[in-house]
mmCIF file of C-alpha atoms in Angstrom:
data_model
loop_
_atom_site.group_PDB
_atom_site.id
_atom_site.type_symbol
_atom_site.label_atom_id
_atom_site.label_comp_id
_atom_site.label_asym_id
_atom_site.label_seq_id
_atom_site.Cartn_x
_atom_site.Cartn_y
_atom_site.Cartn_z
ATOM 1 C CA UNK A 383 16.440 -30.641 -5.917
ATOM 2 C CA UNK A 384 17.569 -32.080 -2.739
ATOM 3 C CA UNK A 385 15.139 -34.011 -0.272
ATOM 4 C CA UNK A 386 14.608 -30.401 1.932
ATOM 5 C CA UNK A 387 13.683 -28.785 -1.054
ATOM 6 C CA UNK A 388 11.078 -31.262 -2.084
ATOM 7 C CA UNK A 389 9.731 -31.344 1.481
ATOM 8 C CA UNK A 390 9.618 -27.365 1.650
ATOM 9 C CA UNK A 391 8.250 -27.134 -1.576
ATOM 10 C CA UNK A 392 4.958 -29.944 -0.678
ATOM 11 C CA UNK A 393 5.159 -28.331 3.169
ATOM 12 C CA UNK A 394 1.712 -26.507 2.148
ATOM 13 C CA UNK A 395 0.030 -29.335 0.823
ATOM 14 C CA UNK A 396 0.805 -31.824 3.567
ATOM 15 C CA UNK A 397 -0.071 -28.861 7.004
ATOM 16 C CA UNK A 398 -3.472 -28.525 4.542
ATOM 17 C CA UNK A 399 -4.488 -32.532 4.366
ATOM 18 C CA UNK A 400 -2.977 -32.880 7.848
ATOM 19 C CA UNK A 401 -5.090 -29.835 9.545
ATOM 20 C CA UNK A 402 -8.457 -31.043 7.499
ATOM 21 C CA UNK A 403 -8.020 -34.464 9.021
ATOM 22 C CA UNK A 404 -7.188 -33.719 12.338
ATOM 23 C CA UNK A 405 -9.285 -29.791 12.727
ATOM 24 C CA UNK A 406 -5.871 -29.024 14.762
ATOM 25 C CA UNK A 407 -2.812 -26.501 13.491
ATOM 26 C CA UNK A 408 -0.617 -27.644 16.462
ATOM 27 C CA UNK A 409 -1.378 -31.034 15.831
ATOM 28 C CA UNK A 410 -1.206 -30.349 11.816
ATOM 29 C CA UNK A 411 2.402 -28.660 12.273
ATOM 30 C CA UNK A 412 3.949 -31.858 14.403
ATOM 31 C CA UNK A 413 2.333 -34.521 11.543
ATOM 32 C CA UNK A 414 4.421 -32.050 9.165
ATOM 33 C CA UNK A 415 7.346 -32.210 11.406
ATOM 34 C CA UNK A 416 7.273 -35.877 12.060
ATOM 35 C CA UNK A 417 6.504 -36.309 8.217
ATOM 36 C CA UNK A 418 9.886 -34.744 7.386
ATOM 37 C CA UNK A 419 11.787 -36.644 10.147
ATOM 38 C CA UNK A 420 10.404 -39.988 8.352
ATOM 39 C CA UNK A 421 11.342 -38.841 4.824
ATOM 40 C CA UNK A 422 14.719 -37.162 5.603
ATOM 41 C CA UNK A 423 15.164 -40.569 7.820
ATOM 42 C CA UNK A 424 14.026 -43.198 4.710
ATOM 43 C CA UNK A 425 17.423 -45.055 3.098
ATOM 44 C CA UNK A 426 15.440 -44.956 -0.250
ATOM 45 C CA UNK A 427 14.268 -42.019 -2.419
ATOM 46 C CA UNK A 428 10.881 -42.603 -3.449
ATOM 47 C CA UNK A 429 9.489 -42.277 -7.149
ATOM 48 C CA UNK A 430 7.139 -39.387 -6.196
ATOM 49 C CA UNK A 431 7.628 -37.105 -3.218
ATOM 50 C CA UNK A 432 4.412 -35.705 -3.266
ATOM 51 C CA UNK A 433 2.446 -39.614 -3.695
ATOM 52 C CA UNK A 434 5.338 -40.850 -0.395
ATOM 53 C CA UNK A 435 5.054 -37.202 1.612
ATOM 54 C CA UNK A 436 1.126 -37.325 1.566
ATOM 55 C CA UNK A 437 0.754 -40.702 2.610
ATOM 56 C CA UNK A 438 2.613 -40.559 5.192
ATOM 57 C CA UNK A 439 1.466 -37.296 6.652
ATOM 58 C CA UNK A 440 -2.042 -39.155 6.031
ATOM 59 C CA UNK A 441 -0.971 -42.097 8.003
ATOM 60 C CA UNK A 442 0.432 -40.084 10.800
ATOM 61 C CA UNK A 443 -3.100 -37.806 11.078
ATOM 62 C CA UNK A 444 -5.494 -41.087 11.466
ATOM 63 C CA UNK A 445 -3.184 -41.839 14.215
ATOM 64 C CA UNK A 446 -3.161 -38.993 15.841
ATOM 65 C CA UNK A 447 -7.042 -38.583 15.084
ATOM 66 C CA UNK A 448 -7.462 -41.829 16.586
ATOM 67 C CA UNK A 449 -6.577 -40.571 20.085
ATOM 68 C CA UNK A 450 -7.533 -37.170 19.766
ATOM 69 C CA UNK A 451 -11.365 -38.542 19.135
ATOM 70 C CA UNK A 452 -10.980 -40.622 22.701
ATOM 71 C CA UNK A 453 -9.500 -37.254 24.029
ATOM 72 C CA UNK A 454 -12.594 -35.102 22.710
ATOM 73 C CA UNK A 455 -15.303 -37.342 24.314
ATOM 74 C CA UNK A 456 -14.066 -36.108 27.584
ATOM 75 C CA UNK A 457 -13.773 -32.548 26.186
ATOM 76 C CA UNK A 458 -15.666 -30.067 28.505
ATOM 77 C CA UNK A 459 -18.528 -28.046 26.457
ATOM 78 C CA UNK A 460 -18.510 -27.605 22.433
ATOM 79 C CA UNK A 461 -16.013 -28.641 20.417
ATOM 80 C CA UNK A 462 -14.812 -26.439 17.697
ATOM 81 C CA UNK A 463 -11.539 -27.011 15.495
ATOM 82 C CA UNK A 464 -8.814 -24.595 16.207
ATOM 83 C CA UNK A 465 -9.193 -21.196 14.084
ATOM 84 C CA UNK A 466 -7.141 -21.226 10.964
ATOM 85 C CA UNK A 467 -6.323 -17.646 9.647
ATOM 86 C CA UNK A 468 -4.918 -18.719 6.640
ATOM 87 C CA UNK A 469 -4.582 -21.866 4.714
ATOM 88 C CA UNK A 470 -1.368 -22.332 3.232
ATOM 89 C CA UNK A 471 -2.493 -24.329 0.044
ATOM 90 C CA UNK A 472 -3.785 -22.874 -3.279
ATOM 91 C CA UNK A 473 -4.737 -24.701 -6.008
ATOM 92 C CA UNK A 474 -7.000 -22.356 -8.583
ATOM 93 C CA UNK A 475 -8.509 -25.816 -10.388
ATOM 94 C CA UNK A 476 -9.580 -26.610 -6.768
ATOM 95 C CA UNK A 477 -10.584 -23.844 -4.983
ATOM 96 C CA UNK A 478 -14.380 -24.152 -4.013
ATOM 97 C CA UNK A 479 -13.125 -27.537 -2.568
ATOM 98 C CA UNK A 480 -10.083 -26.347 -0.633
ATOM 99 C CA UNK A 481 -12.765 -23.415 0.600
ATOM 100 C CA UNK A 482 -15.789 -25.131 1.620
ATOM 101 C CA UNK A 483 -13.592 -27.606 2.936
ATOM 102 C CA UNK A 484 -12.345 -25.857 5.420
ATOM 103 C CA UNK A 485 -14.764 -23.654 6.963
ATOM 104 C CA UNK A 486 -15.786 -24.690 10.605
ATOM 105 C CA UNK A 487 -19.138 -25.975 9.728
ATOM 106 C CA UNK A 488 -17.548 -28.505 7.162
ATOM 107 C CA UNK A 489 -14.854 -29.623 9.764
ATOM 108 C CA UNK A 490 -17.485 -30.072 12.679
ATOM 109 C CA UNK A 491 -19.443 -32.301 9.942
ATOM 110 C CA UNK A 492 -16.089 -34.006 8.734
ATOM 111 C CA UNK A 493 -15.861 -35.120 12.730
ATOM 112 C CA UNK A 494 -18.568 -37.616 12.213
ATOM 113 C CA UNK A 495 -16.545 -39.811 10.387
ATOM 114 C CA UNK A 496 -14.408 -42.277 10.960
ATOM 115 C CA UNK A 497 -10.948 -41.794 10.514
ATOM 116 C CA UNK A 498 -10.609 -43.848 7.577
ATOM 117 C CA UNK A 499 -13.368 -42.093 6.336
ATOM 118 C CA UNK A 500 -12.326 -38.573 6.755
ATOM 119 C CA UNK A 501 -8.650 -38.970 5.483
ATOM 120 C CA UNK A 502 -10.156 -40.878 2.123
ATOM 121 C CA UNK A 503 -12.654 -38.310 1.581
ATOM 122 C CA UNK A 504 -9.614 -35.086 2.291
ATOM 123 C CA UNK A 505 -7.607 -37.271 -0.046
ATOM 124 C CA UNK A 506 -10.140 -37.806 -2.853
ATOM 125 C CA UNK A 507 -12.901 -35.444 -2.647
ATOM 126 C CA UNK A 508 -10.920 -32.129 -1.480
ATOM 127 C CA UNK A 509 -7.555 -32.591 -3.232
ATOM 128 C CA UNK A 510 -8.351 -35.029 -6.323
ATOM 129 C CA UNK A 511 -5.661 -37.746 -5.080
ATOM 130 C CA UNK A 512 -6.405 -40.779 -7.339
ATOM 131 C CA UNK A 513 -7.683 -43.992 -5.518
ATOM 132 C CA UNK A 514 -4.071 -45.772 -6.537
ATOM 133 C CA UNK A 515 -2.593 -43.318 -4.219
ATOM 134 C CA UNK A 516 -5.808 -42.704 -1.661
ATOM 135 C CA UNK A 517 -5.416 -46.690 -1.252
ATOM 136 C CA UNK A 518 -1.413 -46.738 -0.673
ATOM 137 C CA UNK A 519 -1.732 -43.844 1.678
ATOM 138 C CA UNK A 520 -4.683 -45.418 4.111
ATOM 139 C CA UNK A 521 -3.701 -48.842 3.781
ATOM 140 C CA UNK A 522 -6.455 -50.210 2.274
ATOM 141 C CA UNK A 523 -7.634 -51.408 -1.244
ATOM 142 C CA UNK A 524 -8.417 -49.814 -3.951
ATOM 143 C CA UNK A 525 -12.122 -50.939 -4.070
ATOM 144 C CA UNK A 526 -12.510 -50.383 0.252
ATOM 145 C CA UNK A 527 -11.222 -47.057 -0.624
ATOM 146 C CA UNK A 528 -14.178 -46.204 -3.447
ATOM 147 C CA UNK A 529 -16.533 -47.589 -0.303
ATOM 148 C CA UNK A 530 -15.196 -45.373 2.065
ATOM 149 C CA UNK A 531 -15.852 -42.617 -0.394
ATOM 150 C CA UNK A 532 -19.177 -43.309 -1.411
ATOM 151 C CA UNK A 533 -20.199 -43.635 2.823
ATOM 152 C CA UNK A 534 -18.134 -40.057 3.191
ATOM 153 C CA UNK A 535 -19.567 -38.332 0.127
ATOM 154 C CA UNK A 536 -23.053 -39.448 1.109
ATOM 155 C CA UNK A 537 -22.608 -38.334 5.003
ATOM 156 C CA UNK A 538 -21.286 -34.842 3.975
ATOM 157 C CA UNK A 539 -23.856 -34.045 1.005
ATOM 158 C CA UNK A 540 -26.773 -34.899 3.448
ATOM 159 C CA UNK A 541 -25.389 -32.205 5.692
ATOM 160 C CA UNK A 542 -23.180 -30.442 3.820
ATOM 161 C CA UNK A 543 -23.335 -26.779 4.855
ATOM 162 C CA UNK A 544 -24.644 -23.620 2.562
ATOM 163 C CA UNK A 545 -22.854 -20.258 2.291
ATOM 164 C CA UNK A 546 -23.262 -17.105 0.483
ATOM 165 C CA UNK A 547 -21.791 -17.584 -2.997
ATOM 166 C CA UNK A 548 -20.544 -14.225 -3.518
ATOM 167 C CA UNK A 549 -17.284 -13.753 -0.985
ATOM 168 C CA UNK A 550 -17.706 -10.088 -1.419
ATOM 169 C CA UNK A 551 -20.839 -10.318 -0.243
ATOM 170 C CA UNK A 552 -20.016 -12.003 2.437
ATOM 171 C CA UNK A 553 -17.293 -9.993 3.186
ATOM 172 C CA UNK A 554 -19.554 -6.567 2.839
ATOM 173 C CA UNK A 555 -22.112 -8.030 5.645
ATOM 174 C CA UNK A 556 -19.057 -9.142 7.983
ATOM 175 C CA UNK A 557 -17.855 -5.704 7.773
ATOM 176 C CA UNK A 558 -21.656 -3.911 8.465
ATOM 177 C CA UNK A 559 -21.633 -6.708 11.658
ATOM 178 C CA UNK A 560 -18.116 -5.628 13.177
ATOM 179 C CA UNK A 561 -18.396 -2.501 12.550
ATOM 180 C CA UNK A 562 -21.999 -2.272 14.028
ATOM 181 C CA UNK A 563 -20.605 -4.344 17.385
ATOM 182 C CA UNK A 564 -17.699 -1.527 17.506
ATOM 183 C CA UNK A 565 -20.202 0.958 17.661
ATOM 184 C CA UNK A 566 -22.730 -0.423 19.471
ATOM 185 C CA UNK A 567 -25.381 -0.378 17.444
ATOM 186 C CA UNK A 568 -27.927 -3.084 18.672
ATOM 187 C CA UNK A 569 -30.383 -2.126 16.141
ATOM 188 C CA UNK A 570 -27.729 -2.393 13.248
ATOM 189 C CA UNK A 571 -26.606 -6.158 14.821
ATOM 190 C CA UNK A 572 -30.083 -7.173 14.314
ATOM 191 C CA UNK A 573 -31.226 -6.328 11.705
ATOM 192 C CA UNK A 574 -28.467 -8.592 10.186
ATOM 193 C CA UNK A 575 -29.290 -12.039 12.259
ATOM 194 C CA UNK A 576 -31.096 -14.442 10.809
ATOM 195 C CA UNK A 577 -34.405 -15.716 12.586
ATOM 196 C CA UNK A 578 -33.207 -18.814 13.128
ATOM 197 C CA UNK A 579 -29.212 -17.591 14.248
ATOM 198 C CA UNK A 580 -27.246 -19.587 16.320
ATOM 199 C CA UNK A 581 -24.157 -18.165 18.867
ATOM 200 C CA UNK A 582 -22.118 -20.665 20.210
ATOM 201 C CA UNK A 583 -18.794 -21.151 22.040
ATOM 202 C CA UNK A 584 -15.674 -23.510 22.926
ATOM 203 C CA UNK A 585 -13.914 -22.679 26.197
ATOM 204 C CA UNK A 586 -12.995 -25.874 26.547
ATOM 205 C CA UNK A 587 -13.966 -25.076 30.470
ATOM 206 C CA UNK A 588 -10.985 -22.959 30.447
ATOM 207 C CA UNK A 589 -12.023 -19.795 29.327
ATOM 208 C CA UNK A 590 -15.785 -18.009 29.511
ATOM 209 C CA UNK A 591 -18.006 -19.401 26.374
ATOM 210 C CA UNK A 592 -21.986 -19.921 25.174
ATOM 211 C CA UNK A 593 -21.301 -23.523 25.434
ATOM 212 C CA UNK A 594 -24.869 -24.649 25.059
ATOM 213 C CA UNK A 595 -25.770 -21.932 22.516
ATOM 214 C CA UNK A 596 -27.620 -19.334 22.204
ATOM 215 C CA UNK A 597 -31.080 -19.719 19.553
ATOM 216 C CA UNK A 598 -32.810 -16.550 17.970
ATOM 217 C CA UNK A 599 -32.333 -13.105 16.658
ATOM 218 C CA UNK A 600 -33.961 -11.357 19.557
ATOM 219 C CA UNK A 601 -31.687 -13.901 21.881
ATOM 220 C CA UNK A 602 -28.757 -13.105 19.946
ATOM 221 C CA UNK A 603 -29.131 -9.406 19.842
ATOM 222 C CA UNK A 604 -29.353 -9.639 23.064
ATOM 223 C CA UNK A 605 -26.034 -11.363 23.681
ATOM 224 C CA UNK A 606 -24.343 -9.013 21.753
ATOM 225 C CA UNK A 607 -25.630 -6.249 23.565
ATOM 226 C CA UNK A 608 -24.598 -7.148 26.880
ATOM 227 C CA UNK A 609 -21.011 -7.623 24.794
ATOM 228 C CA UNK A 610 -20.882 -3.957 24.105
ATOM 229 C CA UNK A 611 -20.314 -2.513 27.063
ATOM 230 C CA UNK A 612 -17.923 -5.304 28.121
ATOM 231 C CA UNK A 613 -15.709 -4.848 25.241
ATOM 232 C CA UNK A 614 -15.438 -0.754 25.924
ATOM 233 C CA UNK A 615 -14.640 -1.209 29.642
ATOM 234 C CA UNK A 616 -11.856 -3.727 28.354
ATOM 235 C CA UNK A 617 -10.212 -1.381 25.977
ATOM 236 C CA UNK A 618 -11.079 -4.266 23.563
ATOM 237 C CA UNK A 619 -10.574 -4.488 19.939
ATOM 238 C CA UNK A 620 -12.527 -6.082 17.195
ATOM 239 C CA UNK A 621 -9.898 -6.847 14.576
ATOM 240 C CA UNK A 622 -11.636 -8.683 11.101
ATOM 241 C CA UNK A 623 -9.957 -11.522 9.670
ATOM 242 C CA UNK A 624 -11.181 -14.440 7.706
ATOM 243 C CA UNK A 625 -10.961 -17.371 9.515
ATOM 244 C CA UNK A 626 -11.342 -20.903 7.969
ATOM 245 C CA UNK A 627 -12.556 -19.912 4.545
ATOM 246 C CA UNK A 628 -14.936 -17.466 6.194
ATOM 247 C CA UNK A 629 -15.866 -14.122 7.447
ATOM 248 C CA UNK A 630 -14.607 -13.595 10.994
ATOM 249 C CA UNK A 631 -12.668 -11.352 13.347
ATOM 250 C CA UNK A 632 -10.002 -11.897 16.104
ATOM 251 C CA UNK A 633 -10.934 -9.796 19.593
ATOM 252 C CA UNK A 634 -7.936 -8.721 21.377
ATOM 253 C CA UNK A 635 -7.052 -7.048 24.760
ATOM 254 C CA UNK A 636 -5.716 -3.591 25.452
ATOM 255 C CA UNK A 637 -2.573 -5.133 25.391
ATOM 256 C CA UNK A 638 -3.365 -6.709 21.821
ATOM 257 C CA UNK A 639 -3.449 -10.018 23.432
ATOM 258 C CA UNK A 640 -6.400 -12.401 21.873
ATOM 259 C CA UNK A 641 -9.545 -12.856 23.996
ATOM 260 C CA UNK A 642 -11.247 -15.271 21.362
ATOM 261 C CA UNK A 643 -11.915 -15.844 17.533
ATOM 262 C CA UNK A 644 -15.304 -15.582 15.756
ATOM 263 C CA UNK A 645 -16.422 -17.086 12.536
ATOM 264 C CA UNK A 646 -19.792 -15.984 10.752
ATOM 265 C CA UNK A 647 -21.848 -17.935 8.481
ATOM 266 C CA UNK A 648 -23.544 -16.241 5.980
ATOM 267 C CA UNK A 649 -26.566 -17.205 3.534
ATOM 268 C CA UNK A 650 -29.224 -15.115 1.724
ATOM 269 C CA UNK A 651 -27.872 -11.636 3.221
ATOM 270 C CA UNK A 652 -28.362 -12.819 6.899
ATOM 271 C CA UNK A 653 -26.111 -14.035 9.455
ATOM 272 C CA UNK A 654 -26.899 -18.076 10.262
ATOM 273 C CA UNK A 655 -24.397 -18.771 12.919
ATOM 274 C CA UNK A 656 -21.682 -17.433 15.203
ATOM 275 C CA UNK A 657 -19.171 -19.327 16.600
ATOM 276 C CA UNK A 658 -16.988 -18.386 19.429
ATOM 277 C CA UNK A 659 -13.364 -20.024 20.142
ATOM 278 C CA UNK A 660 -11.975 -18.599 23.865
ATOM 279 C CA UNK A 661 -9.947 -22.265 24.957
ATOM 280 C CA UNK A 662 -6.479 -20.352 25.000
ATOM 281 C CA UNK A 663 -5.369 -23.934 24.013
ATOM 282 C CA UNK A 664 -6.317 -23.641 20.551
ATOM 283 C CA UNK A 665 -5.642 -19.587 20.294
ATOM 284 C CA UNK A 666 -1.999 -20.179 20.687
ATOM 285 C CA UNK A 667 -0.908 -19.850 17.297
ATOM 286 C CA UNK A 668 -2.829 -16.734 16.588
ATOM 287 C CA UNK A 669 -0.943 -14.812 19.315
ATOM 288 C CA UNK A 670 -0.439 -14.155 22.875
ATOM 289 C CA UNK A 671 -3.042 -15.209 24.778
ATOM 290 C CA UNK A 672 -5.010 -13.100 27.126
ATOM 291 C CA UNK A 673 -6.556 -14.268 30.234
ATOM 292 C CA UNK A 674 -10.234 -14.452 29.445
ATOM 293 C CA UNK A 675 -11.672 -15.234 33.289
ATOM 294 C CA UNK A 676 -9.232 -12.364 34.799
ATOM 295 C CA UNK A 677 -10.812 -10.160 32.290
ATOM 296 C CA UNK A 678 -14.301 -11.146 32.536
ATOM 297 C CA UNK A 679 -13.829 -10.681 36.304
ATOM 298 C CA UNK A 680 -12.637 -7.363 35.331
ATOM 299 C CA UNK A 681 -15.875 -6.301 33.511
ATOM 300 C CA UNK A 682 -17.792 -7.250 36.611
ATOM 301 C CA UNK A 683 -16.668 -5.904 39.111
ATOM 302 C CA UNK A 684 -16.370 -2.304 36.586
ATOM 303 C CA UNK A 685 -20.101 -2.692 35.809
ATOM 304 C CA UNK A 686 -20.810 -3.110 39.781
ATOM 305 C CA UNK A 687 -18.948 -0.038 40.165
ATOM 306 C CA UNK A 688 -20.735 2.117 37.997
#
């Protein structure tokens, strides 16, 4: 198997420890790319691809993360990771981990940590990397790398977040909620909101967004009822699509461009949260990107007419 082979072949793996680290797929897909340029580059061939490939896209990430955390202090309103439609990585021994793991409410929480922290706890507690190889990839020792664990493990099991166990069950109430905001069924919205439900958004002060959130069922509701209307004067489309592990749906244009992406949380039959990415930054990937303030203006100046 030659070197492009091997790289192609652990390409899934090393975008999945790369994205979890740094809550970025642009960001994820150049620590891939500069991960290949360093092992096609490297005079010697090492005794395990997959131990030399995941350190060093590991190495690459905390550096990266390192800045990007300096970056996101500065960051105008919420910060949410950018939406991941589909994770490339499957491992069936693994794949509560890999699933929780990635949903938005485990990334936000993963943010907490330090860099160190996050990449040994990926490495260890996510994809079963032994410390021997969690130590050689971070740089540290074997016993500062059980430490770092032990802080991590105890950070994210004090927080770490709850979601309906049964994906089709999940999937069912997703379904009821898009199809009830297609519709425009107000009643049909709320009665699937938790009490306690949360809507929030990242524009990244670049695109429309509930950057402080919005609290409540009968706040939410309400929300999503002035969305109605908005969405049928736009020619808009609610398109489902599981995003990050999770239920979620991508709206687009009437020119299929994407407006935003929505995750749901979901726990005993109820909606918990809703959160909202519009930054056109971080929507990129998903497809071309419509201009959210041009269309909200649009919407306003239709409802003044009528």
């Amino acid at each position: 198997m030659t070197r492009l082979e091997e790289f192609e072949e652990l390409r899934p793996l090393l975008f999945s420890i790369a994205y979890r680290i740094l809550g970025s797929v642009s960001e994820a897909e150049d620590a891939v790319q500069e991960t290949w340029l360093r092992y096609e580059s490297s005079p010697t061939q090492p005794t395990s691809a997959k131990a030399f490939l995941s350190a060093v896209v590991t190495r690459i990430s905390i550096d990266v993360l390192r800045s990007a955390r300096v970056r996101r202090e500065t960051y105008v309103g919420q910060w949410f990771p950018e939406p991941l439609l589909t994770d490339p990585y499957e491992d069936p021994s693994r794949s509560a981990e890999l699933a929780d793991s990635v949903s938005m409410a485990a990334l936000l929480l993963l943010e907490r940590l330090s860099p160190l922290e996050r990449a040994v706890f990926v490495l260890r507690e996510v994809f079963g990397f032994g410390f021997p190889e969690v130590a050689s990839a971070v740089g540290r020792s074997d016993a500062a790398c059980r430490q770092l664990a032990v802080r991590a493990r105890r950070h994210m099991d004090a927080g770490r977040p709850r979601f309906e166990a049964d994906r089709r069950e999940r999937e069912a109430l997703a379904a009821r909620f898009f199809d009830a905001l297609r519709e425009g069924d107000v009643e049909g919205l709320r009665e699937l909101l938790a009490a306690d439900v949360q809507v929030i958004g990242d524009g990244g002060g670049k695109a429309p967004a509930f950057a402080k959130g919005v609290i409540g069922a009968d706040n939410v509701a309400r929300v999503l009822e002035s969305l109605i209307p908005v969405l049928a004067i736009l020619d808009a489309r609610v398109e489902p699509h599981e995003m990050n592990g999770q239920p979620g749906a991508i709206l687009r244009d009437r020119d299929d461009k994407v407006i935003n992406t929505m995750t749901l949380d979901v726990l005993d039959g109820r909606i918990q949260t809703i959160r909202a990415v519009s930054n056109p930054d971080k929507l990129r990937h998903v497809g071309p990107v419509a201009d959210a303030r041009a269309l909200a203006r649009e919407a306003l100046q239709a409802r003044r007419r009528t």
